[in-house]
Short mmCIF file of C-alpha atoms in Angstrom, two decimals:
data_model
loop_
_atom_site.label_atom_id
_atom_site.label_comp_id
_atom_site.label_asym_id
_atom_site.label_seq_id
_atom_site.Cartn_x
_atom_site.Cartn_y
_atom_site.Cartn_z
CA UNK Y 1205 0.01 0.02 0.13
CA UNK Y 1206 1.90 3.17 -1.30
CA UNK Y 1207 -0.62 5.43 1.23
CA UNK Y 1208 -0.07 5.76 4.75
CA UNK Y 1209 -2.97 7.61 6.60
CA UNK Y 1210 -1.55 10.04 9.73
CA UNK Y 1211 -3.30 12.31 11.98
CA UNK Y 1212 -2.31 15.22 13.93
CA UNK Y 1213 -3.95 17.32 16.82
CA UNK Y 1214 -3.60 21.11 16.17
CA UNK Y 1215 -4.40 23.69 18.48
CA UNK Y 1216 -6.56 26.52 17.75
CA UNK Y 1217 -7.08 28.79 20.85
CA UNK Y 1218 -8.37 26.25 23.39
CA UNK Y 1219 -10.45 23.62 20.41
CA UNK Y 1220 -8.52 20.76 19.20
CA UNK Y 1221 -8.70 20.26 15.46
CA UNK Y 1222 -7.49 16.53 13.96
CA UNK Y 1223 -5.90 16.89 10.23
CA UNK Y 1224 -6.10 14.05 7.92
CA UNK Y 1225 -2.89 13.42 5.76
CA UNK Y 1226 -2.45 10.74 3.40
CA UNK Y 1227 1.19 10.32 2.82
CA UNK Y 1228 2.09 8.57 -0.45
CA UNK Y 1229 5.45 6.85 -0.01
CA UNK Y 1230 5.40 4.78 -3.71
CA UNK Y 1231 8.53 7.66 -4.28
CA UNK Y 1232 9.86 7.45 -0.71
CA UNK Y 1233 9.78 11.24 0.33
CA UNK Y 1234 10.48 12.50 -3.39
CA UNK Y 1235 7.51 14.12 -4.76
CA UNK Y 1236 9.39 14.57 -8.10
CA UNK Y 1237 8.20 12.04 -11.02
CA UNK Y 1238 9.75 11.69 -14.63
CA UNK Y 1239 6.44 12.32 -16.64
CA UNK Y 1240 2.82 11.43 -16.83
CA UNK Y 1241 3.14 8.11 -17.35
CA UNK Y 1242 5.37 7.45 -14.02
CA UNK Y 1243 2.89 9.83 -12.03
CA UNK Y 1244 -0.16 7.70 -12.02
CA UNK Y 1245 0.81 4.49 -11.69
CA UNK Y 1246 -1.22 3.07 -9.03
CA UNK Y 1247 -4.39 4.12 -10.58
CA UNK Y 1248 -6.18 0.71 -11.06
CA UNK Y 1249 -9.38 0.04 -12.36
CA UNK Y 1250 -12.52 1.10 -10.78
CA UNK Y 1251 -10.39 3.92 -8.70
CA UNK Y 1252 -12.41 7.22 -8.35
CA UNK Y 1253 -10.77 9.88 -10.15
CA UNK Y 1254 -10.81 14.20 -9.63
CA UNK Y 1255 -9.74 16.47 -12.62
CA UNK Y 1256 -9.51 19.75 -12.62
CA UNK Y 1257 -10.40 22.25 -15.22
CA UNK Y 1258 -13.24 24.39 -16.70
CA UNK Y 1259 -14.06 22.97 -20.10
CA UNK Y 1260 -10.70 22.77 -21.47
CA UNK Y 1261 -8.79 25.69 -19.69
CA UNK Y 1262 -6.55 23.90 -17.09
CA UNK Y 1263 -7.38 20.39 -17.54
CA UNK Y 1264 -4.68 17.81 -16.95
CA UNK Y 1265 -3.55 16.83 -20.33
CA UNK Y 1266 -0.48 14.96 -19.93
CA UNK Y 1267 -2.34 12.70 -17.77
CA UNK Y 1268 -5.20 12.13 -19.59
CA UNK Y 1269 -3.44 11.10 -22.34
CA UNK Y 1270 -1.27 8.51 -20.17
CA UNK Y 1271 -4.66 7.45 -18.50
CA UNK Y 1272 -5.73 6.55 -21.57
CA UNK Y 1273 -2.35 4.79 -22.65
CA UNK Y 1274 -2.26 2.79 -19.08
CA UNK Y 1275 -6.09 1.70 -20.53
CA UNK Y 1276 -7.53 1.58 -16.39
CA UNK Y 1277 -11.43 1.09 -16.95
CA UNK Y 1278 -14.57 1.38 -14.51
CA UNK Y 1279 -13.12 4.76 -13.78
CA UNK Y 1280 -15.45 7.55 -11.53
CA UNK Y 1281 -14.46 10.48 -13.08
CA UNK Y 1282 -15.24 14.07 -10.78
CA UNK Y 1283 -14.80 17.03 -12.97
CA UNK Y 1284 -16.63 20.02 -14.20
CA UNK Y 1285 -17.48 18.98 -17.41
CA UNK Y 1286 -16.67 15.70 -19.60
CA UNK Y 1287 -14.42 17.47 -22.07
CA UNK Y 1288 -14.84 17.17 -26.07
CA UNK Y 1289 -14.88 14.39 -28.41
CA UNK Y 1290 -11.35 14.49 -29.10
CA UNK Y 1291 -10.02 15.50 -26.05
CA UNK Y 1292 -10.06 15.71 -22.38
CA UNK Y 1293 -12.27 13.51 -20.36
CA UNK Y 1294 -13.69 12.44 -24.15
CA UNK Y 1295 -10.64 10.46 -25.03
CA UNK Y 1296 -11.27 8.29 -21.63
CA UNK Y 1297 -14.90 8.03 -22.77
CA UNK Y 1298 -14.40 7.47 -26.51
CA UNK Y 1299 -12.02 4.04 -24.82
CA UNK Y 1300 -14.93 3.34 -23.14
CA UNK Y 1301 -12.89 4.11 -19.90
CA UNK Y 1302 -15.22 5.72 -17.57
CA UNK Y 1303 -18.12 4.31 -15.83
CA UNK Y 1304 -19.48 7.21 -14.19
CA UNK Y 1305 -19.68 10.59 -14.74
CA UNK Y 1306 -20.41 13.34 -11.68
CA UNK Y 1307 -20.39 16.67 -13.86
CA UNK Y 1308 -21.90 19.99 -13.71
CA UNK Y 1309 -21.80 20.36 -17.68
CA UNK Y 1310 -21.38 18.02 -20.10
CA UNK Y 1311 -22.85 19.70 -23.14
CA UNK Y 1312 -20.09 19.83 -25.88
CA UNK Y 1313 -19.37 16.41 -25.56
CA UNK Y 1314 -21.41 13.80 -28.60
CA UNK Y 1315 -19.66 10.66 -27.46
CA UNK Y 1316 -20.90 11.60 -24.09
CA UNK Y 1317 -24.53 12.14 -24.92
CA UNK Y 1318 -24.24 8.91 -27.16
CA UNK Y 1319 -23.71 6.89 -23.83
CA UNK Y 1320 -25.71 8.39 -21.29
CA UNK Y 1321 -28.63 7.68 -24.03
CA UNK Y 1322 -27.75 4.44 -24.36
CA UNK Y 1323 -27.49 3.47 -20.72
CA UNK Y 1324 -23.69 2.49 -21.15
CA UNK Y 1325 -22.70 5.28 -18.77
CA UNK Y 1326 -24.06 6.01 -15.30
CA UNK Y 1327 -24.33 9.95 -14.74
CA UNK Y 1328 -24.99 12.48 -11.64
CA UNK Y 1329 -25.36 15.98 -12.99
CA UNK Y 1330 -24.55 18.26 -9.56
CA UNK Y 1331 -25.22 22.24 -9.59
CA UNK Y 1332 -21.75 23.65 -10.27
CA UNK Y 1333 -21.50 25.75 -6.99
CA UNK Y 1334 -22.72 22.65 -5.29
CA UNK Y 1335 -19.75 20.66 -6.98
CA UNK Y 1336 -17.08 22.81 -6.03
CA UNK Y 1337 -18.21 22.98 -2.14
CA UNK Y 1338 -18.12 19.23 -2.36
CA UNK Y 1339 -14.44 19.13 -3.45
CA UNK Y 1340 -14.04 21.82 -0.90
CA UNK Y 1341 -15.34 19.93 1.77
CA UNK Y 1342 -13.28 16.74 1.13
CA UNK Y 1343 -10.44 19.25 1.44
CA UNK Y 1344 -11.39 20.55 4.48
CA UNK Y 1345 -12.45 17.16 6.16
CA UNK Y 1346 -16.10 17.81 6.32
CA UNK Y 1347 -18.37 15.01 5.72
CA UNK Y 1348 -21.06 16.67 4.52
CA UNK Y 1349 -22.65 20.32 3.39
CA UNK Y 1350 -25.62 21.99 3.60
CA UNK Y 1351 -27.16 23.75 -0.10
CA UNK Y 1352 -30.22 25.86 -0.81
CA UNK Y 1353 -29.34 24.31 -4.64
CA UNK Y 1354 -31.68 22.01 -6.08
CA UNK Y 1355 -34.47 22.01 -2.96
CA UNK Y 1356 -37.86 21.02 -4.99
CA UNK Y 1357 -36.00 19.38 -7.86
CA UNK Y 1358 -35.21 15.84 -9.50
CA UNK Y 1359 -31.29 16.75 -7.52
CA UNK Y 1360 -33.30 16.42 -4.61
CA UNK Y 1361 -34.49 12.97 -4.60
CA UNK Y 1362 -33.60 10.78 -1.75
CA UNK Y 1363 -31.57 12.94 -0.16
CA UNK Y 1364 -32.25 14.55 3.33
CA UNK Y 1365 -33.72 17.78 3.51
CA UNK Y 1366 -33.23 19.86 6.51
CA UNK Y 1367 -34.57 23.35 7.58
CA UNK Y 1368 -32.43 26.44 8.75
CA UNK Y 1369 -34.13 30.09 9.72
CA UNK Y 1370 -37.11 28.01 8.20
CA UNK Y 1371 -35.72 27.75 4.40
CA UNK Y 1372 -34.95 24.02 3.38
CA UNK Y 1373 -31.66 22.83 2.45
CA UNK Y 1374 -30.20 19.44 1.10
CA UNK Y 1375 -27.14 17.74 2.84
CA UNK Y 1376 -24.67 16.79 0.20
CA UNK Y 1377 -22.10 14.45 1.26
CA UNK Y 1378 -18.01 15.67 0.50
CA UNK Y 1379 -16.73 14.03 -2.72
CA UNK Y 1380 -14.09 10.53 -1.65
CA UNK Y 1381 -11.84 10.23 -4.06
CA UNK Y 1382 -8.86 8.22 -4.47
CA UNK Y 1383 -6.96 11.09 -6.61
CA UNK Y 1384 -6.82 14.48 -7.65
CA UNK Y 1385 -5.40 15.60 -10.81
CA UNK Y 1386 -4.87 18.84 -11.41
CA UNK Y 1387 -2.93 21.24 -13.59
CA UNK Y 1388 -0.60 24.20 -12.49
CA UNK Y 1389 1.35 26.88 -14.38
CA UNK Y 1390 4.21 26.94 -12.29
CA UNK Y 1391 5.20 24.19 -9.12
CA UNK Y 1392 8.29 23.84 -7.06
CA UNK Y 1393 9.83 20.28 -6.09
CA UNK Y 1394 8.20 20.26 -2.52
CA UNK Y 1395 4.55 20.67 -4.24
CA UNK Y 1396 3.71 24.22 -3.93
CA UNK Y 1397 1.57 25.26 -7.14
CA UNK Y 1398 1.03 28.60 -8.95
CA UNK Y 1399 -2.40 28.45 -11.34
CA UNK Y 1400 -2.38 31.15 -13.94
CA UNK Y 1401 -5.51 33.19 -14.38
CA UNK Y 1402 -8.85 31.31 -15.51
CA UNK Y 1403 -6.96 27.88 -15.35
CA UNK Y 1404 -7.16 28.17 -11.60
CA UNK Y 1405 -10.77 27.55 -11.74
CA UNK Y 1406 -11.61 23.85 -10.18
CA UNK Y 1407 -7.51 22.77 -9.81
CA UNK Y 1408 -7.00 24.66 -5.62
CA UNK Y 1409 -10.07 22.64 -4.62
CA UNK Y 1410 -9.69 19.40 -6.20
CA UNK Y 1411 -6.12 19.72 -4.63
CA UNK Y 1412 -7.30 19.61 -1.44
CA UNK Y 1413 -9.15 16.73 -1.49
CA UNK Y 1414 -7.68 13.83 -3.21
CA UNK Y 1415 -6.04 11.01 -1.00
CA UNK Y 1416 -3.27 10.97 -3.64
CA UNK Y 1417 -2.74 14.29 -5.36
CA UNK Y 1418 -1.01 14.19 -8.52
CA UNK Y 1419 0.20 17.62 -10.31
CA UNK Y 1420 1.75 18.10 -13.62
CA UNK Y 1421 3.04 21.92 -14.07
CA UNK Y 1422 4.39 24.02 -17.03
CA UNK Y 1423 7.40 24.68 -15.29
CA UNK Y 1424 8.66 23.09 -12.26
CA UNK Y 1425 11.64 24.75 -10.46
CA UNK Y 1426 13.58 24.64 -6.75
CA UNK Y 1427 11.83 25.73 -3.29
CA UNK Y 1428 12.51 28.86 -2.83
CA UNK Y 1429 11.97 30.12 -6.63
CA UNK Y 1430 8.25 30.68 -6.27
CA UNK Y 1431 6.94 34.00 -4.42
CA UNK Y 1432 5.23 32.36 -1.42
CA UNK Y 1433 2.70 35.35 -1.46
CA UNK Y 1434 1.90 33.94 -4.98
CA UNK Y 1435 1.34 30.25 -4.08
CA UNK Y 1436 -1.96 28.94 -4.33
CA UNK Y 1437 -2.08 25.60 -2.96
CA UNK Y 1438 0.73 24.80 -0.34
CA UNK Y 1439 3.00 21.50 -1.19
CA UNK Y 1440 1.40 19.84 1.80
CA UNK Y 1441 -1.61 19.00 -0.20
CA UNK Y 1442 0.91 17.74 -3.38
CA UNK Y 1443 2.32 13.84 -3.37
CA UNK Y 1444 3.23 13.66 -6.77
CA UNK Y 1445 4.31 16.59 -9.07
CA UNK Y 1446 5.94 16.72 -12.78
CA UNK Y 1447 6.91 18.76 -15.41
CA UNK Y 1448 4.50 18.19 -18.47
CA UNK Y 1449 5.30 19.03 -22.08
CA UNK Y 1450 3.18 19.94 -25.23
CA UNK Y 1451 0.16 21.07 -24.11
CA UNK Y 1452 -2.29 22.01 -26.58
CA UNK Y 1453 -4.49 24.45 -24.12
CA UNK Y 1454 -7.51 24.33 -26.81
CA UNK Y 1455 -10.26 26.58 -26.59
CA UNK Y 1456 -13.73 25.07 -27.26
CA UNK Y 1457 -15.77 28.02 -29.14
CA UNK Y 1458 -13.03 30.77 -30.55
CA UNK Y 1459 -14.83 33.51 -31.32
CA UNK Y 1460 -13.35 36.54 -33.19
CA UNK Y 1461 -13.77 39.45 -34.68
CA UNK Y 1462 -13.58 39.83 -38.49
CA UNK Y 1463 -11.13 42.24 -39.69
#
């Protein structure tokens, strides 16, 4: 087993709070891996994955390509979207590697639609704010959240509803993912990450939430080379990191002004 489950008390004022961390020992104490293929080692059939990004912006392109090549099947993918037919998570869908998709938006993927309508793919559609907050709850160690989003709709079927100040809220459980796979602009060998502009999106929330977090970065530097004030994800959350390459950074719908 490459993960050791540990906990330690942290005292805030006079209230003890327990933080739970998973330590990935598959590469010793070294977090740096040579490439995506090495970094995703251990993602087996049936794994639950979080994949950062919004649309095609800020997605872990190298890790997705490595997963396609590795061929892991029956995956549960938690992501804002399902990519497009020939890019992003769409590549995994095309190879029938995904068993269940948990997303808030899937409108740009025809193969996803086909698998959904044919019953080949399990799908849970979640309001986007709920998706983000369930990621956050997992990172914070909270078992569940309460949200008004979805009350009185199909989203609420089978879920507990509670009232606070005469307003109804759904109870939604925090996600439980085996791996979180994120993409950052820069990172250091200790795992500290900086995201760039809108590519930040779901990546910081998911980076906190995986039992094992894998980060691919465009530029990998030594500790001390990143401005501490610019770091979005502290290295304590990141277990594996590598410098990616050949990023396409596709745009889903490019609209330009005619000359």
